[in-house]
XYZ file of C-alpha atoms in Angstrom:
164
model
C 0.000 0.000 0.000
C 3.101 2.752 0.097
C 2.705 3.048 -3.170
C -0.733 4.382 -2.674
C -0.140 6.279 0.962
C 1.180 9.922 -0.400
C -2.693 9.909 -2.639
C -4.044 8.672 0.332
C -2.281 11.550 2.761
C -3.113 14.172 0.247
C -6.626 13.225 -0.299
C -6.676 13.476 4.006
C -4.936 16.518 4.035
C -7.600 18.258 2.300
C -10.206 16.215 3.909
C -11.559 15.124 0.459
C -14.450 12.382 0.908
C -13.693 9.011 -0.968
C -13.557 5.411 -1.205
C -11.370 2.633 -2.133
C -13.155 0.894 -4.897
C -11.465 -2.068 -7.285
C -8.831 -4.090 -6.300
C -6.864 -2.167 -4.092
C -10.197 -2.388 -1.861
C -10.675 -6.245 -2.350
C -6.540 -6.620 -1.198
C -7.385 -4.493 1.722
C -10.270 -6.814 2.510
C -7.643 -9.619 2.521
C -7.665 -10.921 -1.243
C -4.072 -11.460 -1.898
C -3.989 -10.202 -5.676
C -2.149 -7.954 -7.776
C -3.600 -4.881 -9.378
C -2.364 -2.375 -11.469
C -4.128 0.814 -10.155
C -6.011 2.833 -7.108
C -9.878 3.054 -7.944
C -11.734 5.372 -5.867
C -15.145 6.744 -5.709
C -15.071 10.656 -4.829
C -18.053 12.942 -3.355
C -18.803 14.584 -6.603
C -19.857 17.555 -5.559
C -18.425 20.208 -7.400
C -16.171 21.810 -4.318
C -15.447 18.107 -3.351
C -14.616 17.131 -6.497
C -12.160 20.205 -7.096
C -10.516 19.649 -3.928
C -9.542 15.982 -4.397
C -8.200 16.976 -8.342
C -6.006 19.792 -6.805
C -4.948 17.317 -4.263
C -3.817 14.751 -6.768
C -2.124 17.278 -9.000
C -0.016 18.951 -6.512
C 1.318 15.115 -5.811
C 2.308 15.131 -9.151
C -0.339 13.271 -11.002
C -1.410 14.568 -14.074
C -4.331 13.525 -16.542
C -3.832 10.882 -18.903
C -6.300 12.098 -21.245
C -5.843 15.243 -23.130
C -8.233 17.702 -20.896
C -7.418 19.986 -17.880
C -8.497 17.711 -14.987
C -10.021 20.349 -13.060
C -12.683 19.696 -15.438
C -13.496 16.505 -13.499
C -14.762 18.996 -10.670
C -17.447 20.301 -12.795
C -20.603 18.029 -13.627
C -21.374 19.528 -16.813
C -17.712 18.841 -18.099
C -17.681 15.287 -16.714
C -20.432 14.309 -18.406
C -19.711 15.952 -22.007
C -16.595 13.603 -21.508
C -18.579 10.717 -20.524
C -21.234 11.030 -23.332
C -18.444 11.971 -25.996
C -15.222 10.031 -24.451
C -17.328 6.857 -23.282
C -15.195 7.842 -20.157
C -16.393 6.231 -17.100
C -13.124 6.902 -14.802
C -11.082 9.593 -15.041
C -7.372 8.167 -15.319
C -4.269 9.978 -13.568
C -0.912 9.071 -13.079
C 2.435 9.890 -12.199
C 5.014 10.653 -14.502
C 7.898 10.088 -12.032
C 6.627 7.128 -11.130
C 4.114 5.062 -13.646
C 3.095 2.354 -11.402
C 1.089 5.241 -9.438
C -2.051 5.818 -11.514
C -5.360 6.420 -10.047
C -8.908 5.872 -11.588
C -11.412 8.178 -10.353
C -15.419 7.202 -11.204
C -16.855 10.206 -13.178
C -19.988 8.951 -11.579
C -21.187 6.851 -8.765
C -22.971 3.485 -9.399
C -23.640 3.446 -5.727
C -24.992 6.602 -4.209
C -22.391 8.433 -2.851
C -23.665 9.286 0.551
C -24.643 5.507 0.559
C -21.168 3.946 0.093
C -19.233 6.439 2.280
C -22.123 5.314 4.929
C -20.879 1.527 4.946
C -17.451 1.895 3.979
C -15.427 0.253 6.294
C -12.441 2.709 7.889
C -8.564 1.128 7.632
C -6.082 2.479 9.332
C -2.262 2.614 7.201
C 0.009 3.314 9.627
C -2.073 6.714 10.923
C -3.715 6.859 7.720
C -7.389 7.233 7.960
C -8.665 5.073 4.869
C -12.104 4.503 3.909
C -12.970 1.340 2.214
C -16.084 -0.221 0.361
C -17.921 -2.775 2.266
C -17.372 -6.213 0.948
C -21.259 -6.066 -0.408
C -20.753 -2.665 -1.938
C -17.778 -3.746 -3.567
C -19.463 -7.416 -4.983
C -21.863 -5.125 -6.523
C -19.356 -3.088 -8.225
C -17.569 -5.818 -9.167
C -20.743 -7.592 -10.772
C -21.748 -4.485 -12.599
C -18.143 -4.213 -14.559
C -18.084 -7.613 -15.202
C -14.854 -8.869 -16.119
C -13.024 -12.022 -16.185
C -11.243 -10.968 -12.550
C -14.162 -9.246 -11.090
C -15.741 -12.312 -10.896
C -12.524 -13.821 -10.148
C -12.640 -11.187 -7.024
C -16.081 -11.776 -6.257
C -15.375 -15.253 -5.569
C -12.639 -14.419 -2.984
C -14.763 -11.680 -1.094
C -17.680 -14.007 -0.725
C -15.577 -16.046 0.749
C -14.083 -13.262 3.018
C -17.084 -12.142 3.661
C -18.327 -15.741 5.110
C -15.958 -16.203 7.430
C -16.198 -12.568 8.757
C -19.912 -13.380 9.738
């Protein structure tokens, strides 16, 4: 998880609200599986929003597309990319270091408010992060589909079963 603790600190810092979607959340569960990238859901509200893209560029991520990312923090913008750039995350990483990329959803599948709500809070060594709840985070995982969602789905039922 170092690799992920300075976006995690700077998100913090600024007290941006998000969660730890994808794999990095199903690892933090207690999957044991690689993955390539930090996906995280972010309040999308527009000041929100704004605050975690200023966070993440001033870490040194930049946008992998061609647009100015503080476009992300405005909901008009977002979604002109999403109908016209079939983007559903918005992809940043770091030039210094390319194995640091981050994924943010341009829009929730869960409701927000809802998913912050059950996340579950991890600490990293003083670091405050909040994770989706195994259930949130099978649903995810069902609605994208692929080959090692379901692959990941299998593990966190299992997780899941012997938490209860």
């Amino acid at each position: 998880m170092s690799l992920f603790e300075p976006i995690f600190a700077a998100l913090n810092g600024v007290q941006v609200r998000y969660v730890v979607v994808g794999g990095v959340a199903a690892v933090m569960h207690g999957f044991a599986r690689l993955t390539a990238d930090l996906d995280l859901a972010v309040d999308l509200a527009p000041p929100e929003a704004r605050r975690a893209i200023e966070a993440l560029t001033t870490i040194g991520l930049r946008s992998r597309a061609p647009v100015d990312p503080i476009g992300f923090a405005d909901p008009a913008i977002r979604g002109a990319w999403m109908r016209e750039k079939a983007m559903r995350v918005f992809s940043m990483s770091d030039p210094a270091n390319p194995l640091r990329q981050v994924d943010l959803f341009c829009e929730s599948p869960i409701d927000f408010d809802q998913l912050w709500n059950r996340a579950e809070a991890v600490d990293l060594g003083g670091l405050a992060v909040r994770v989706a709840s195994i259930p949130d985070l099978i649903h995810l995982k069902l609605l994208a589909g692929r080959p090692q969602d379901l692959a990941d789905i299998e593990a966190l039922e299992l997780i899941l079963k012997r938490k209860r």
